[in-house]
Coordinates of C-alpha atoms (C1' of nucleotides) in Angstrom, one line a residue:
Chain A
X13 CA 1.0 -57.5 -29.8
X14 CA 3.7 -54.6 -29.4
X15 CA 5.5 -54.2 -26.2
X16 CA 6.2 -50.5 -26.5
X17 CA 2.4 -50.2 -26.7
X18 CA 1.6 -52.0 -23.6
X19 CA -0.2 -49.8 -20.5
X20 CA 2.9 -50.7 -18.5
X21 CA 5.4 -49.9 -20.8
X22 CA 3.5 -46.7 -21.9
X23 CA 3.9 -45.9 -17.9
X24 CA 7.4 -46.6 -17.8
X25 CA 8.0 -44.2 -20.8
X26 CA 5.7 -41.5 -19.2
X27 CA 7.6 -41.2 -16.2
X28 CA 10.7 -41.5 -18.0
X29 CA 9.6 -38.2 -20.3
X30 CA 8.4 -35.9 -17.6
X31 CA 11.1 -36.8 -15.0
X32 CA 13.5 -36.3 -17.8
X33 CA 12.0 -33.0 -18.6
X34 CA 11.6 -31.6 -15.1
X35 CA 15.7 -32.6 -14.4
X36 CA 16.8 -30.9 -17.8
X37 CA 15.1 -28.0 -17.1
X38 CA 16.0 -27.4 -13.5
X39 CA 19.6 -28.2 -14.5
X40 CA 19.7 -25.5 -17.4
X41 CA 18.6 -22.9 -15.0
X42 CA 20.3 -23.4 -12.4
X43 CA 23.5 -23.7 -14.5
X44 CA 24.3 -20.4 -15.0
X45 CA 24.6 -19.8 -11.0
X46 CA 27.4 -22.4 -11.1
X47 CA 24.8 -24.6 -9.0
X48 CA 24.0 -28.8 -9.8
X49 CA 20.7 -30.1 -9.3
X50 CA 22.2 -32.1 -6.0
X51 CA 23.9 -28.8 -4.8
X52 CA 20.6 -26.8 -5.1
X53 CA 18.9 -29.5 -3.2
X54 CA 21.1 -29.2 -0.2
X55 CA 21.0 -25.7 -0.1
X56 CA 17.4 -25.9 0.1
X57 CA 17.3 -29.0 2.7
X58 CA 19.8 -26.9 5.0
X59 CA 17.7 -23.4 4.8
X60 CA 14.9 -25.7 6.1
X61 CA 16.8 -27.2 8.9
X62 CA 20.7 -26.1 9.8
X63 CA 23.3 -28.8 10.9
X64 CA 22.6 -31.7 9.2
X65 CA 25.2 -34.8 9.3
X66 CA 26.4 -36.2 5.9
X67 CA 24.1 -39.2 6.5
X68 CA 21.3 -36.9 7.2
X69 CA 21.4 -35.2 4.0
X70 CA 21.9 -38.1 2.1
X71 CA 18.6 -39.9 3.1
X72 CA 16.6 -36.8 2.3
X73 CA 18.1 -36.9 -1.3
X74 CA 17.4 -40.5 -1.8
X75 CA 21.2 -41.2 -2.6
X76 CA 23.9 -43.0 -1.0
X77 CA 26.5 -41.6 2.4
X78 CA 29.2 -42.1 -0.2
X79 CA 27.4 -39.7 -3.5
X80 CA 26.3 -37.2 -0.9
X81 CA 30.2 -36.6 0.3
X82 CA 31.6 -36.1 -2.2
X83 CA 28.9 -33.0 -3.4
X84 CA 29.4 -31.8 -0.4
X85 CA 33.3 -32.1 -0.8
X86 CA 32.4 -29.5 -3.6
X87 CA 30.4 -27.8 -2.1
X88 CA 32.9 -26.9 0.7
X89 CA 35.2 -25.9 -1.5
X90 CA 33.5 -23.7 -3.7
X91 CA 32.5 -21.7 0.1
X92 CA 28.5 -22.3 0.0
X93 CA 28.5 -24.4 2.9
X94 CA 30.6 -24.9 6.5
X95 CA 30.8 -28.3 8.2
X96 CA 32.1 -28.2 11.8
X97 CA 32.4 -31.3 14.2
X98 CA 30.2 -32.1 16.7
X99 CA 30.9 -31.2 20.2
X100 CA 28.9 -33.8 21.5
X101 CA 29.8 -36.6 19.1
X102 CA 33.0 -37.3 18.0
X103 CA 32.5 -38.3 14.0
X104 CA 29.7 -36.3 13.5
X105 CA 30.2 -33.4 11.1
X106 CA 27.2 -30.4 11.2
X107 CA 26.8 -28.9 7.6
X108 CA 25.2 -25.0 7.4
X109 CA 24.9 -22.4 5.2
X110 CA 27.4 -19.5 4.4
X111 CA 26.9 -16.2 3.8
X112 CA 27.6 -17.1 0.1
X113 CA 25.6 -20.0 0.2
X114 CA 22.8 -18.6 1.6
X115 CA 22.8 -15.7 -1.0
X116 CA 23.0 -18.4 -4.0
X117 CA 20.0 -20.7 -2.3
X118 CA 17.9 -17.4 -2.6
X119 CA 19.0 -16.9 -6.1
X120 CA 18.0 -20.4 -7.2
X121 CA 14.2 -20.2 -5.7
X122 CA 13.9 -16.9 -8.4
X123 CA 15.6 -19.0 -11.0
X124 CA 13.6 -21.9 -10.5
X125 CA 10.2 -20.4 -10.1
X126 CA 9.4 -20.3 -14.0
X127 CA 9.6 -24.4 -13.7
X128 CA 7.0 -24.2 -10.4
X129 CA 5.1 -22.5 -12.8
X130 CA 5.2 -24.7 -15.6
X131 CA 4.4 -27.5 -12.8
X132 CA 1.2 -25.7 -12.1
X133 CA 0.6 -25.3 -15.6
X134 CA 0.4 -28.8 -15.7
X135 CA -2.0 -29.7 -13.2
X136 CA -4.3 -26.4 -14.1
X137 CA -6.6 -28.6 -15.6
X138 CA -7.4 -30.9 -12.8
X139 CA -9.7 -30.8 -9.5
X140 CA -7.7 -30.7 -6.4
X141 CA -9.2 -34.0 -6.3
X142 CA -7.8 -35.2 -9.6
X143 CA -4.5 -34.0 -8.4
X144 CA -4.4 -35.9 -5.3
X145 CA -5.5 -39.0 -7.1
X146 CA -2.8 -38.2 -10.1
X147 CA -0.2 -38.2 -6.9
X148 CA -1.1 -41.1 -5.1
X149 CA -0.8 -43.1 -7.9
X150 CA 2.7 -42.0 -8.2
X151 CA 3.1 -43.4 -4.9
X152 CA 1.4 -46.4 -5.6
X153 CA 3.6 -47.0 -9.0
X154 CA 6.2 -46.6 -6.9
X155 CA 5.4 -49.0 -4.3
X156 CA 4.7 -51.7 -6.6
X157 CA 7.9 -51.7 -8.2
X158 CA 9.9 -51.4 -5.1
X159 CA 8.2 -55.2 -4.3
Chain B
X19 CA 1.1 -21.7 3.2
X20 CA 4.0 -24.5 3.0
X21 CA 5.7 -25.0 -0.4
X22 CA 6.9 -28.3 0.3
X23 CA 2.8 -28.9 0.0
X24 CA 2.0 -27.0 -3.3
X25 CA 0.2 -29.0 -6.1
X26 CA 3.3 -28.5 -8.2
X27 CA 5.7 -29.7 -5.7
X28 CA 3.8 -32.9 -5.3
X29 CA 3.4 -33.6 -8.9
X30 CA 7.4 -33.4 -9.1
X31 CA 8.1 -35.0 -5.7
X32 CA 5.7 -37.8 -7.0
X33 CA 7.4 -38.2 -10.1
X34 CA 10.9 -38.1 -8.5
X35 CA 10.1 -41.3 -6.2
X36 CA 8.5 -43.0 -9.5
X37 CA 10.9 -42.6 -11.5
X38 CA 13.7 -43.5 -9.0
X39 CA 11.8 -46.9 -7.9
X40 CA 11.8 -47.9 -11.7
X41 CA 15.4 -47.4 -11.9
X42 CA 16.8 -48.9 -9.1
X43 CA 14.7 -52.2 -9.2
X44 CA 15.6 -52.0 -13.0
X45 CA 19.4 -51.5 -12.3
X46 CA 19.6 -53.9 -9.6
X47 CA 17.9 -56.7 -11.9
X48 CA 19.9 -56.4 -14.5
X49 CA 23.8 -55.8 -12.3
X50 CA 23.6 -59.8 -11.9
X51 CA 24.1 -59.9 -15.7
X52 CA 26.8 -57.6 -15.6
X53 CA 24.4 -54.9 -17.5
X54 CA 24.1 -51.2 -16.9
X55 CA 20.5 -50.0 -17.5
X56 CA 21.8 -47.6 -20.3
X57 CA 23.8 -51.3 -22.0
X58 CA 20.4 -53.1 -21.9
X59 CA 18.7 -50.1 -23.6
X60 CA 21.3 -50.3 -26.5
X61 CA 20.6 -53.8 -26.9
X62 CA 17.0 -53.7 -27.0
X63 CA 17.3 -51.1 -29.5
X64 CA 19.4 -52.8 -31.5
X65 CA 17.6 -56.0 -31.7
X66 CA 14.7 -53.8 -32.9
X67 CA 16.7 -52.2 -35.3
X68 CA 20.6 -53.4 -36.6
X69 CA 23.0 -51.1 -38.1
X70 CA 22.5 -47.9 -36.2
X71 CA 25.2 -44.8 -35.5
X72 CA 26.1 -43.6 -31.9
X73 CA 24.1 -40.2 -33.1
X74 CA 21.3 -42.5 -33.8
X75 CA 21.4 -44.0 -30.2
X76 CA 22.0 -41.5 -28.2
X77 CA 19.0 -39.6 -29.6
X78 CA 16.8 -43.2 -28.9
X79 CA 18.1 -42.7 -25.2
X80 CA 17.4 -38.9 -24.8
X81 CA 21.6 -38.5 -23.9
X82 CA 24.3 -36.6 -25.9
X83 CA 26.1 -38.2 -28.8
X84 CA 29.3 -37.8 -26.7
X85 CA 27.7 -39.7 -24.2
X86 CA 26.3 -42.5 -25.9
X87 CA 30.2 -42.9 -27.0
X88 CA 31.3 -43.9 -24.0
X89 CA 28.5 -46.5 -23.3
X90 CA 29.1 -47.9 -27.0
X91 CA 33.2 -48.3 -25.9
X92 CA 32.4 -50.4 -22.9
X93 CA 30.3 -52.6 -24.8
X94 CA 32.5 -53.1 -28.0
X95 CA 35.4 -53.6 -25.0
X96 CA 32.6 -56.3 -23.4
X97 CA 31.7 -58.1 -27.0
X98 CA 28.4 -57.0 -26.6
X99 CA 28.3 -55.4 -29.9
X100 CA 30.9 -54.6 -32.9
X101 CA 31.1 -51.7 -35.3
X102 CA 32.2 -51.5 -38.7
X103 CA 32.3 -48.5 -41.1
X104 CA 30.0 -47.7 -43.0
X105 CA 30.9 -48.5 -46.3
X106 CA 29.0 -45.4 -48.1
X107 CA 29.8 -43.1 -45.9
X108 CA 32.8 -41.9 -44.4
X109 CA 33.3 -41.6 -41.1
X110 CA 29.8 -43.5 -39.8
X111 CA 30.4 -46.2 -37.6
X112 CA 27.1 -48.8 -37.6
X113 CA 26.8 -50.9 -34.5
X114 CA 25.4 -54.9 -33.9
X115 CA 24.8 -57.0 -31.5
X116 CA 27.3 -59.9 -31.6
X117 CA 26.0 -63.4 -30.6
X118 CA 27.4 -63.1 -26.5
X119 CA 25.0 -59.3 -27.4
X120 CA 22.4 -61.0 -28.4
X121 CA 22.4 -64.3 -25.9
X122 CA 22.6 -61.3 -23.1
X123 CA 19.3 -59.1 -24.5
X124 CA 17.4 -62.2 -24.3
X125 CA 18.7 -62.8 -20.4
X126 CA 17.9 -59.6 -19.9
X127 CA 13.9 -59.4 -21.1
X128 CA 13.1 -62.5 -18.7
X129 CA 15.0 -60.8 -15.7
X130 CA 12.6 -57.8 -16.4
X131 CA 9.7 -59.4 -16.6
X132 CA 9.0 -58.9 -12.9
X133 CA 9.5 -55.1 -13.4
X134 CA 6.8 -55.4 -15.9
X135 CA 4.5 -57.0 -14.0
X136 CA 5.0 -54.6 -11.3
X137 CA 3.7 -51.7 -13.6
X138 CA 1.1 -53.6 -14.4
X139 CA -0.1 -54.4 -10.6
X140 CA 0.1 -50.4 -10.3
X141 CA -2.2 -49.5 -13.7
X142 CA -4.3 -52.6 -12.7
X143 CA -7.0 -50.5 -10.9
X144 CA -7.6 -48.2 -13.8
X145 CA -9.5 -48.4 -16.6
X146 CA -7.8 -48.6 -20.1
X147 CA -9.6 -44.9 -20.1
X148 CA -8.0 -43.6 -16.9
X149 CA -4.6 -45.6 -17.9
X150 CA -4.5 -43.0 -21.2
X151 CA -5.2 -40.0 -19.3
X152 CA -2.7 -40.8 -16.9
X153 CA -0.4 -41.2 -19.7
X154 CA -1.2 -38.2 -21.5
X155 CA -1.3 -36.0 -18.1
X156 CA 3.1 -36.9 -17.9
X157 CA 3.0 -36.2 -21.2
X158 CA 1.6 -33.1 -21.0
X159 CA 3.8 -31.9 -17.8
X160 CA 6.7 -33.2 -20.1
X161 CA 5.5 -30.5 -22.4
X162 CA 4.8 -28.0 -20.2
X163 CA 7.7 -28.2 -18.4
X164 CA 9.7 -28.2 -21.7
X165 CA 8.5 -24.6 -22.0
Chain C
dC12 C1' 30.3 -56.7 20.3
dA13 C1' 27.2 -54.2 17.3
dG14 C1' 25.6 -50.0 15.1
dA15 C1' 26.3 -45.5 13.2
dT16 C1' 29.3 -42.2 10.9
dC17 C1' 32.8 -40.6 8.0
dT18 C1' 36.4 -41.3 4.6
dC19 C1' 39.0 -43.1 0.5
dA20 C1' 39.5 -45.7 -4.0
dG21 C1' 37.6 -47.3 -8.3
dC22 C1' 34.2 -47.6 -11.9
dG23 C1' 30.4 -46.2 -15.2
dC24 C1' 27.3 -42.6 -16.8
dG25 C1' 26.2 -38.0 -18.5
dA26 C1' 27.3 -33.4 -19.2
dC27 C1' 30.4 -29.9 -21.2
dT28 C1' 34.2 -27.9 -24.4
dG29 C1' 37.1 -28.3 -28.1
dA30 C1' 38.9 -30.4 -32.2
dC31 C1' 38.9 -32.9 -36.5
dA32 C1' 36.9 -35.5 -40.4
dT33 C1' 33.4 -36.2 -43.6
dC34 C1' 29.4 -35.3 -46.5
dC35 C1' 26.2 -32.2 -49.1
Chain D
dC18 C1' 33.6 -22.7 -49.6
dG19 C1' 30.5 -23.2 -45.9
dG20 C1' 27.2 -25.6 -43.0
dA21 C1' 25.6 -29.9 -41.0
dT22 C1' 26.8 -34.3 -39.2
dG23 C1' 29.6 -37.7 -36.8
dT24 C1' 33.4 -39.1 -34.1
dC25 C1' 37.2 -38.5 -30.8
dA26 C1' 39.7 -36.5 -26.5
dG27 C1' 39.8 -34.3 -22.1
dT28 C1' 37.6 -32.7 -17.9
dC29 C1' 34.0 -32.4 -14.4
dG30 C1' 30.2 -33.9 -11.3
dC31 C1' 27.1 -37.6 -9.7
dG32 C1' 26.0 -42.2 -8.0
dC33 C1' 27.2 -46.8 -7.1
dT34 C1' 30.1 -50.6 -4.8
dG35 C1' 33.7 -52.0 -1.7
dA36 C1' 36.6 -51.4 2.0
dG37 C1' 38.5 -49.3 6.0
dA38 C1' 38.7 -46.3 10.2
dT39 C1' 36.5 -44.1 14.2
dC40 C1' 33.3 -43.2 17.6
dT41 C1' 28.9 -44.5 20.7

DNA sequence: CAGATCTCAGCGCGACTGACATCC
DNA sequence: CGGATGTCAGTCGCGCTGAGATCT
């Protein structure tokens, strides 16, 4: 009996594919505006809510204080975002959009919108009932291997 | 109507937490062993198959060529594996496991085996019908999101 | 004190560009 | 020769761990 065609290594492999193919594909549009995956996602997470702290931003993106510095390091530096201490807390620093950043999130929703698409595409075929199920198993999966 | 509650949005947000779970219980299973997840990969493959070139690896692992170097240096530099020319043909370089390689795959498929079970415990409420279709349905978003 | 936050240093992975060698 | 393949070198961004500093 063959691993690599065992239901739970078929799983692992599945995830592995599409994930894979959903990261590619954001990153290759999203190139061309100068923008990383992790970038875009902060510009998005900050259009939804302004003056986020480091930590903040980092627990949204399911990465680590430490990764999430230094894109924002970056990110400062290339002028898409401001970070400003906070009055009321001495360590604290706010992140927000600028002008330029603002102007490059917007870009990256058009850019990104044939992937959406594609997305939809993908679950065209199933109920709205289907879909919820396909979902929660993702959760599930998940759960389960967290322990 | 919210975005962050579209059909496509869950499907990707659902495969994003999958995905990630797998990885980080796999990565933090195997760090005790001293192995990165893309190291045990490389020896899995190569106790399926001996005598393969970076090119050949790196296309196994979805990664560039250029990539795959790096990973291969570390692991000559380890003893994990060793890499002689190929004698009929140039510039080829054909990689091994070594025994220490070897002793370490082995280490790693019994540290693993929990991981294993865990995908199980999540397809364990499907039938071996539903497990396909869930298969095929990442598939197919692999695809589709492909373009 | 403990907890939260930010910062710096080092390492491995993965991408990219550019260059060179080899084979057909 | 020219095209395809394989390797090597340099640079960049991401994500991790470990450690330290500062503020509540």
């Amino acid at each position: 009996m063959s691993m690599v065609n065992s239901v739970q290594s078929r799983l692992g492999y599945g995830l592995k594919i599409a994930q894979h193919a959903l990261r590619k594909r954001m990153e290759a549009d999203l190139r061309p505006l100068g923008l990383t995956l992790p970038q875009y996602a902060v510009l998005v997470e900050l259009e939804n809510n302004t003056g986020q702290t480091n930590a903040d931003l980092a627990v949204k993106a399911f990465i680590t204080p430490q990764s999430m510095q230094g894109v924002l390091v970056n990110m400062e530096a290339a002028g898409l975002i401001e970070r400003k201490p906070d009055m009321h807390h001495g360590r604290r620093q706010l992140a927000q959009l600028t002008t330029k950043g603002a102007a490059l999130a917007a870009r990256g929703h058009a850019v990104t919108l044939a992937v959406e698409n594609a997305m939809r595409d993908a679950v065209a075929p199933l109920s709205p009932e289907q879909a919820s199920a396909l979902f929660d198993r993702l959760r599930g999966a998940a759960r389960d291997i967290e322990g």
